Short mmCIF file of C-alpha atoms in Angstrom, two decimals:
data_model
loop_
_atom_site.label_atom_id
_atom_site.label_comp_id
_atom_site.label_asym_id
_atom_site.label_seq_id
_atom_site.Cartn_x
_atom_site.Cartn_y
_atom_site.Cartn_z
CA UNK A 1 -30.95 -57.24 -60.89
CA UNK A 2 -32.85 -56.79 -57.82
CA UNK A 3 -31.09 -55.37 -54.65
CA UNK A 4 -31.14 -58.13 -52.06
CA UNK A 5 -33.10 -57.20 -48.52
CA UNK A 6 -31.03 -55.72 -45.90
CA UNK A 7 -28.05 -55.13 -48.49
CA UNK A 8 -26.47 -51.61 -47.98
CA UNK A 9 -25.48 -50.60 -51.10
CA UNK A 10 -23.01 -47.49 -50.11
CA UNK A 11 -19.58 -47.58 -49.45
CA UNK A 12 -20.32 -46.45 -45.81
CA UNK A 13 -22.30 -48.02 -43.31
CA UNK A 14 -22.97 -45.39 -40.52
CA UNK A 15 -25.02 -47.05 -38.10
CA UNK A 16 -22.05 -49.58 -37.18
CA UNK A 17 -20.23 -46.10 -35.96
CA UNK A 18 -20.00 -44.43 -32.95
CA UNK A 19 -18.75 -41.25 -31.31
CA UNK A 20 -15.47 -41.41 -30.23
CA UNK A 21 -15.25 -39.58 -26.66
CA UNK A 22 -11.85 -38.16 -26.15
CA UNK A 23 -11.54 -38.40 -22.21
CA UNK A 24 -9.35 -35.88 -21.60
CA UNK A 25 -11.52 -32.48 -20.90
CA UNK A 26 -10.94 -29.04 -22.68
CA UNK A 27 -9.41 -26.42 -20.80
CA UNK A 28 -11.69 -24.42 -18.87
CA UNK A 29 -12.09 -20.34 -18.54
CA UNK A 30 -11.12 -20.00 -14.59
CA UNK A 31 -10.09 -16.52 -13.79
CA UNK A 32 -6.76 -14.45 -13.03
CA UNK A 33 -7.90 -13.86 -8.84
CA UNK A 34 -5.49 -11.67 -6.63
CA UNK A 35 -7.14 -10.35 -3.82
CA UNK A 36 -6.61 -12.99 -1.22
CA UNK A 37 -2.63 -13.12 -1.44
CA UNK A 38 -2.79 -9.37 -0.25
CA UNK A 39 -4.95 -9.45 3.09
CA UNK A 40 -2.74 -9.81 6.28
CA UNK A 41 -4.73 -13.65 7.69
CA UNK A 42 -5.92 -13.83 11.35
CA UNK A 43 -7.64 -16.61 13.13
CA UNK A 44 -10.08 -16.98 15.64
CA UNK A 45 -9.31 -19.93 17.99
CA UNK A 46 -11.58 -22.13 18.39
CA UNK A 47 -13.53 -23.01 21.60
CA UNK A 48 -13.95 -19.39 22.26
CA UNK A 49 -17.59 -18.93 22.81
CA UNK A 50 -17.42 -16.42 19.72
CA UNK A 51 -18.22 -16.07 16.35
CA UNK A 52 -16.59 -12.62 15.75
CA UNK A 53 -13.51 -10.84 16.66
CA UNK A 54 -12.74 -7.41 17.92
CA UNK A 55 -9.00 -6.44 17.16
CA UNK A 56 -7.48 -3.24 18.12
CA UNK A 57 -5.54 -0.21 16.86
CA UNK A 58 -3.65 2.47 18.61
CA UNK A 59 -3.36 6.18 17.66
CA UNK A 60 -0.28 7.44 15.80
CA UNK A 61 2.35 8.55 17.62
CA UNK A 62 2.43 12.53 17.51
CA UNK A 63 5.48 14.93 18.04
CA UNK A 64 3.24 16.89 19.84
CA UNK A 65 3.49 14.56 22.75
CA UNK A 66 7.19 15.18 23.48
CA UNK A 67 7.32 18.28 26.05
CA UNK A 68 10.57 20.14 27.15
CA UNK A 69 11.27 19.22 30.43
CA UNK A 70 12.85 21.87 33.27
CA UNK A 71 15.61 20.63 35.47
CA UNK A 72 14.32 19.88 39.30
CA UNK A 73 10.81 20.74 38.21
CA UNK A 74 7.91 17.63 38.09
CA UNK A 75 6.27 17.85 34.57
CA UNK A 76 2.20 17.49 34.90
CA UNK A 77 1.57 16.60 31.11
CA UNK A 78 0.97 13.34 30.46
CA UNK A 79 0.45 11.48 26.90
CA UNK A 80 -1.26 7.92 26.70
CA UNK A 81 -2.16 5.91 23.55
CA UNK A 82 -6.13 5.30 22.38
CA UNK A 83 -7.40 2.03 21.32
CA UNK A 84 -10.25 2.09 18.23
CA UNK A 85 -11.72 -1.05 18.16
CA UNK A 86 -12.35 -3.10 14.93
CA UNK A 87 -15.10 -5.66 15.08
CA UNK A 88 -14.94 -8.52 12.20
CA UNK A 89 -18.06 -11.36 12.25
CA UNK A 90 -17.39 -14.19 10.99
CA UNK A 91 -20.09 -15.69 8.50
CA UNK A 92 -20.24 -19.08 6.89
CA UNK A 93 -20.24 -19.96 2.86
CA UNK A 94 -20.13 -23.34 1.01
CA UNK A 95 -21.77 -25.44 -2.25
CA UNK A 96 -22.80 -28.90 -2.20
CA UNK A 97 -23.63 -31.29 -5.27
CA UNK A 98 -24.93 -34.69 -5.80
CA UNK A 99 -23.88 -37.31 -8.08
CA UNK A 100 -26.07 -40.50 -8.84
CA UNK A 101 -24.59 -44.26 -8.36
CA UNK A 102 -25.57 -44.46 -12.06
CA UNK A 103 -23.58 -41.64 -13.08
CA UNK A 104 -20.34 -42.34 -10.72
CA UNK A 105 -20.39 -45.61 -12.19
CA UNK A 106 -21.28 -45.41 -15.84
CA UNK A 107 -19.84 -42.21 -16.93
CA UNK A 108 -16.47 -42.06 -18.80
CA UNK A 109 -15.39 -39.15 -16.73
CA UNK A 110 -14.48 -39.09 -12.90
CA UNK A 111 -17.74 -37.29 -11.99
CA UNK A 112 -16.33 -36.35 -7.89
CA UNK A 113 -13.27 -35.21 -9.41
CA UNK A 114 -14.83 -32.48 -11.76
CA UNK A 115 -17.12 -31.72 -8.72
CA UNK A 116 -14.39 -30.80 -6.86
CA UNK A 117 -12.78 -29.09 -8.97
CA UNK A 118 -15.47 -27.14 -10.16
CA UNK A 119 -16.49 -26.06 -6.74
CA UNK A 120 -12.74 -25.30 -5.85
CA UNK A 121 -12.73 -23.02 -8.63
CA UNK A 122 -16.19 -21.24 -7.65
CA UNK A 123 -14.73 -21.30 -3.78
CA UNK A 124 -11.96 -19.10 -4.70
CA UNK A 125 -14.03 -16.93 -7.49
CA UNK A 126 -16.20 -16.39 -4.63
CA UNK A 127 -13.77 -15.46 -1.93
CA UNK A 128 -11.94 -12.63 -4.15
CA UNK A 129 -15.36 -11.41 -4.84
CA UNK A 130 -15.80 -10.46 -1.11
CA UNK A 131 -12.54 -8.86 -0.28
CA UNK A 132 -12.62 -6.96 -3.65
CA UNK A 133 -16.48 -5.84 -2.50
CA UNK A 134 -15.56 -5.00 0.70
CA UNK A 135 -12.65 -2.86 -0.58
CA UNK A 136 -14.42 -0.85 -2.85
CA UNK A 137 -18.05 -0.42 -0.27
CA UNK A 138 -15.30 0.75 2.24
CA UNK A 139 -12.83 2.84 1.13
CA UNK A 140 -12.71 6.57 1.82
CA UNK A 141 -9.81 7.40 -0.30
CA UNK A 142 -11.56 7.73 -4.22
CA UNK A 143 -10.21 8.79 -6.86
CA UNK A 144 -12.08 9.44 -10.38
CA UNK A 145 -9.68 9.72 -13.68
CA UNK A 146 -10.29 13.44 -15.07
CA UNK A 147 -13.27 14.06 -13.03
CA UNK A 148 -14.53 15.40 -9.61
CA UNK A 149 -16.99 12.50 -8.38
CA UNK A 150 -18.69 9.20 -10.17
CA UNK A 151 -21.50 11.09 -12.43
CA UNK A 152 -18.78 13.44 -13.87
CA UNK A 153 -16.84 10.62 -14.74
CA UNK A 154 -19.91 8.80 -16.00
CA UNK A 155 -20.96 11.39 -18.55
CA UNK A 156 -17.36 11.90 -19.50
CA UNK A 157 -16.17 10.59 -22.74
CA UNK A 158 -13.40 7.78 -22.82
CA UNK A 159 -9.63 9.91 -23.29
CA UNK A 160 -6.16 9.87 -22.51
CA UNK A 161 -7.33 12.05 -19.32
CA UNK A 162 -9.73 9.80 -17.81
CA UNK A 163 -7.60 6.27 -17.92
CA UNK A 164 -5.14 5.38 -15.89
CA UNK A 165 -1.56 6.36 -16.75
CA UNK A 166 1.91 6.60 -14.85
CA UNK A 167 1.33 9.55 -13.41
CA UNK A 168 -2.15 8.57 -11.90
CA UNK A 169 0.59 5.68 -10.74
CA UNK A 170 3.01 7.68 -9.18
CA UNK A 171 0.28 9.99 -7.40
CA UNK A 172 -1.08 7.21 -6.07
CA UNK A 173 2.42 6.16 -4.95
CA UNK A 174 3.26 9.07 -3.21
CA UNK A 175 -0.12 9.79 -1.07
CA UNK A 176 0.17 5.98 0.47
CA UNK A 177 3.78 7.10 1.48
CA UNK A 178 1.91 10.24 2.70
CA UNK A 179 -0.53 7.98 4.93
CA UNK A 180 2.98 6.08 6.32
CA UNK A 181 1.25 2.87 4.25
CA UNK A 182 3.70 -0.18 5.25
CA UNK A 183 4.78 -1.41 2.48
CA UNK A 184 4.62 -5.19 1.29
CA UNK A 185 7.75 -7.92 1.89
CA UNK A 186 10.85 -6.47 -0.65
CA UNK A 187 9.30 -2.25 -0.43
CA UNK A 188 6.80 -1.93 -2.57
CA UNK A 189 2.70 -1.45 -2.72
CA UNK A 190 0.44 -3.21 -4.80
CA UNK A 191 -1.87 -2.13 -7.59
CA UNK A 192 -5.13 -4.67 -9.00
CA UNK A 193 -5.76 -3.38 -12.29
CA UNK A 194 -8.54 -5.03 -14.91
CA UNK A 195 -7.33 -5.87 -18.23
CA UNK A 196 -8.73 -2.70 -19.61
CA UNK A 197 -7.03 -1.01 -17.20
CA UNK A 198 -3.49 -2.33 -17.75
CA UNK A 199 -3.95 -1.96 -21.45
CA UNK A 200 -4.09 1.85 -20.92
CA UNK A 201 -1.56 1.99 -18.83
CA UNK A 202 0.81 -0.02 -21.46
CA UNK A 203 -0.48 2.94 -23.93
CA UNK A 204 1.26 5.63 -21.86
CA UNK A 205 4.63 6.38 -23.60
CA UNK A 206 6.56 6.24 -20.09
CA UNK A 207 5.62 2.65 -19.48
CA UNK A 208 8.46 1.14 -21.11
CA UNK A 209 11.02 3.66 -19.97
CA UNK A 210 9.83 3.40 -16.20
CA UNK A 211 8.70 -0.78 -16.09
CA UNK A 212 11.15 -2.37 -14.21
CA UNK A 213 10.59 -5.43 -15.79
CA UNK A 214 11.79 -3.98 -19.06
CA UNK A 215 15.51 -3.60 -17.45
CA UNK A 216 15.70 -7.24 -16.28
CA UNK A 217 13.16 -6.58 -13.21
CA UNK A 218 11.51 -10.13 -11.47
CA UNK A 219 7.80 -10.24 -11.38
CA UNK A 220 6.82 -11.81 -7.81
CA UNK A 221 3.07 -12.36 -8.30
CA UNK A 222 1.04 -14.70 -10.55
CA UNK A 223 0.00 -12.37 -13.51
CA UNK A 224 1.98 -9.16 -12.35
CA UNK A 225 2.42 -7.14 -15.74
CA UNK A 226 5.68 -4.75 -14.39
CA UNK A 227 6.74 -2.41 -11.75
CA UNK A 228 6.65 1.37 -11.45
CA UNK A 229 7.17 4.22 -9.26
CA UNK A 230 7.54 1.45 -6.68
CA UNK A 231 3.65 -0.58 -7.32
CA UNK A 232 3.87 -3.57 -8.40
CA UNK A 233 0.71 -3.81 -11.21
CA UNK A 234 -1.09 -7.35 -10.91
CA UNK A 235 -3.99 -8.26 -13.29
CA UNK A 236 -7.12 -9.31 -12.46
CA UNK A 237 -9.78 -10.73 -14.53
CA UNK A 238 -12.68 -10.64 -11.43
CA UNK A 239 -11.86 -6.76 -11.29
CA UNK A 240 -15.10 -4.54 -10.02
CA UNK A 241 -16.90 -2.96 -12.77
CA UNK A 242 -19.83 -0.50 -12.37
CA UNK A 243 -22.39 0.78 -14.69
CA UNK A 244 -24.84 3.58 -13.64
CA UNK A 245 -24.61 3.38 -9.83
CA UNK A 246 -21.43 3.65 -8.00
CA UNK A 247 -20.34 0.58 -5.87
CA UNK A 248 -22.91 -1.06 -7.71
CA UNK A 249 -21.09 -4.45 -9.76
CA UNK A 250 -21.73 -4.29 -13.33
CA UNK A 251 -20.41 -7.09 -15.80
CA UNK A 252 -21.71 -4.30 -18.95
CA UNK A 253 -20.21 -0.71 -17.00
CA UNK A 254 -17.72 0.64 -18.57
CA UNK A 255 -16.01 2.34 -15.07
CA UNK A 256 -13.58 0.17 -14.08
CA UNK A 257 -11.88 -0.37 -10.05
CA UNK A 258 -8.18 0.11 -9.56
CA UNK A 259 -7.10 -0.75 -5.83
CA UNK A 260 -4.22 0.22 -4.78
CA UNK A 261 -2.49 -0.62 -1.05
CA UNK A 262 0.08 -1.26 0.95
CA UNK A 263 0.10 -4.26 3.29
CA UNK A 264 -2.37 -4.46 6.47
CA UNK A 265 -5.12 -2.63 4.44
CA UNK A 266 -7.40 -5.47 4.22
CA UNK A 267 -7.27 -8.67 5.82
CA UNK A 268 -8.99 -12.05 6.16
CA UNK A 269 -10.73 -13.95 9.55
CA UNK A 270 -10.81 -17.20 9.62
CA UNK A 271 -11.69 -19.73 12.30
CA UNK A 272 -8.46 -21.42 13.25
CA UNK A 273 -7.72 -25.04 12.23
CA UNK A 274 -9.57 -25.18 9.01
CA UNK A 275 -12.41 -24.17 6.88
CA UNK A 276 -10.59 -20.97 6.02
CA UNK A 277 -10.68 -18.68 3.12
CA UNK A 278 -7.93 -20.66 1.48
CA UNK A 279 -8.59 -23.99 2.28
CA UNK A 280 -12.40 -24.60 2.43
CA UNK A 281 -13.51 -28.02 3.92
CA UNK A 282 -13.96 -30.33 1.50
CA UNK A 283 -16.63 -33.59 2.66
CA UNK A 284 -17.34 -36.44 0.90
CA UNK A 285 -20.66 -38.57 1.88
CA UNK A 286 -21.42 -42.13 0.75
CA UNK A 287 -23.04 -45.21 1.83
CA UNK A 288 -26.78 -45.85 2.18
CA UNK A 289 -28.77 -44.47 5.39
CA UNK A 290 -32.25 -43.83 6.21
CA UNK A 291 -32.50 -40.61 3.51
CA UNK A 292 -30.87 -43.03 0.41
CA UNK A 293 -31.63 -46.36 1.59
CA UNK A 294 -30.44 -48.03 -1.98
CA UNK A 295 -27.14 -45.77 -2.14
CA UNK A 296 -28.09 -44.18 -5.27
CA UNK A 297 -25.80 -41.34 -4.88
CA UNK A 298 -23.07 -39.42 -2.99
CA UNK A 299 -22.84 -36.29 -2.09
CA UNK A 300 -19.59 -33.97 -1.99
CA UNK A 301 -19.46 -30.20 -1.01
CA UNK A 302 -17.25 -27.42 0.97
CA UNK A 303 -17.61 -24.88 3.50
CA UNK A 304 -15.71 -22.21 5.22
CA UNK A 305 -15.91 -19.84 8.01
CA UNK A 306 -14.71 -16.72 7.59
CA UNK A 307 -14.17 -13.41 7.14
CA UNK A 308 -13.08 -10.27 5.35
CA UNK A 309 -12.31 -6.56 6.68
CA UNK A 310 -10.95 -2.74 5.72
CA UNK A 311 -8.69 -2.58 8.20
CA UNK A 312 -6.76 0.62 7.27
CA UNK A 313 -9.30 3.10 4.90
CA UNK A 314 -6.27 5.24 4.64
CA UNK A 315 -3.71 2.36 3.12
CA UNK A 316 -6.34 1.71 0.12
CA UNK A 317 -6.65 3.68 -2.91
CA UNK A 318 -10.17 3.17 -5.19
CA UNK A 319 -9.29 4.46 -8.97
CA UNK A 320 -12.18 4.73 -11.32
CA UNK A 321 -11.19 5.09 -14.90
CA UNK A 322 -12.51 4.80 -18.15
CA UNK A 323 -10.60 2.75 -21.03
CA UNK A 324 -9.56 3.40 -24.39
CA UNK A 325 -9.51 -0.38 -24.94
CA UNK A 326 -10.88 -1.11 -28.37
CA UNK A 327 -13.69 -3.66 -28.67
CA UNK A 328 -12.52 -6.91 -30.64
#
């Protein structure tokens, strides 16, 4: 018997289906930041007829200064204080996007929210990326794991002698206590380690006897991995990362960054009352003008106005290493 015309003679019929779109989104990769909780924030007010700011520190106070005085008799030495001067310019960052009428109206997904979320996420990304840059450009004190300078360390192959451990730790420790470092709210400095990084360390046999957090110590910062010799060791996966050139960011180098400082090393400008390093300005647009006359899209973007700063070379510790980290 013929089959009739337009008969389907399966037990499926597939073009009566459709996709099913689940509308709740996957998790996205957003990285573990650190560097912006660390910098001491200053503003510049507004209505200043500035875009930069000059702040000021004095010398250290010396014993030298203190003379013995002689009874009756006018002393002629004086001592006075010296002011270095620390100029910060203030520069201005943002992202913008566009989303059709069409789209904004259609779509299964709430297309401004995932905008703004997106660009929230690249915001801060971004903003980590220029203190840790300006950290590692800047800082004097450098230290390279089992090696003299960067092209020893370089050629060096990867060992227990050129990764970090808790003696590199505690040596960095003690020379920030040397430099009078203040230390951050609760007596302690802070350490920015990659994951590579705090995988070696976790290799070193004295990290369980010495991690505070292994006797019923509190972690205080997002992703902090334990305490020891008085750092506090946060993880970071935006660390710096160089290749062949020092200073130079490389996503393939296998040298990796540890910073280590106490509090007032770096710090953050921004222009008071908004559009900070935190808390970009967020604006929405909408509504037809000359440029969109039909209102076939909106707009939605950020920007800030700010700035980032070395402020103490001496309170900031640079520690290239090597890892031992297998590859998985």
């Amino acid at each position: 018997m013929a089959t009739p015309t337009g008969m389907n003679t399966t037990q499926t019929n597939t073009t009566a289906r459709q996709t099913y779109f689940n509308r709740k989104l996957l998790a996205t990769m957003t990285e573990m930041l650190q560097m912006v909780p660390l910098c001491t924030k200053y503003d510049l007010p507004k209505n200043q007829g500035a875009t930069s700011v000059r702040m000021f520190k004095r010398a250290k106070a010396e014993k030298d200064s203190v003379k013995e005085l002689t009874e009756g008799t006018p002393d002629n030495n004086w001592s006075r204080t010296n002011l270095t001067g620390i100029d910060v310019a203030l520069k201005q960052y943002g992202d913008k996007s566009k989303i059709s009428d069409v789209a904004s109206e259609s779509d299964l997904f709430n297309q401004l929210n995932i905008e703004c979320e997106r660009m929230g996420e690249a915001c801060a990304l971004f903003v980590d990326y220029l203190i840790m840059n300006e950290a590692v450009q800047n800082a004097t004190k450098k230290l390279y794991a089992g090696a003299d300078d960067f092209a020893k360390l370089k050629a060096a192959t990867a060992s227990s002698t050129t990764t970090i451990n808790c003696a590199k730790v505690l040596a960095v420790a003690q020379y920030l206590k040397k430099m009078r470092a203040p230390k951050f709210a609760g007596g302690y400095y802070v350490g920015v380690l990659t994951p590579e990084q705090v995988f070696d360390l976790m290799q070193d046999p004295d990290w369980k006897t010495l991690n505070v957090h292994n006797r019923g110590g509190k972690a205080i910062y997002q992703n902090e991995v334990g305490m020891i010799h008085g750092v506090r060791i946060l993880e970071t996966t935006a660390g710096w990362i160089e290749g062949d050139t020092e200073k130079t960011y490389s996503a393939s180098g296998g040298i990796y960054n540890a910073l280590f400082m106490g509090k007032g090393a770096l710090g953050t400008v921004d222009l008071a009352g908004g559009k900070s390093a935190k808390k970009p300005s967020f604006i929405h647009v909408r509504g037809a003008d000359k440029s969109d006359p039909l209102d076939q899209y909106q707009t939605v973007g950020w920007k800030g106005y700010f700035a980032q700063k070395l402020l103490e070379p001496d309170w900031l510790i640079d520690v290239r290493t090597k890892t031992l980290m297998p590859a998985i």
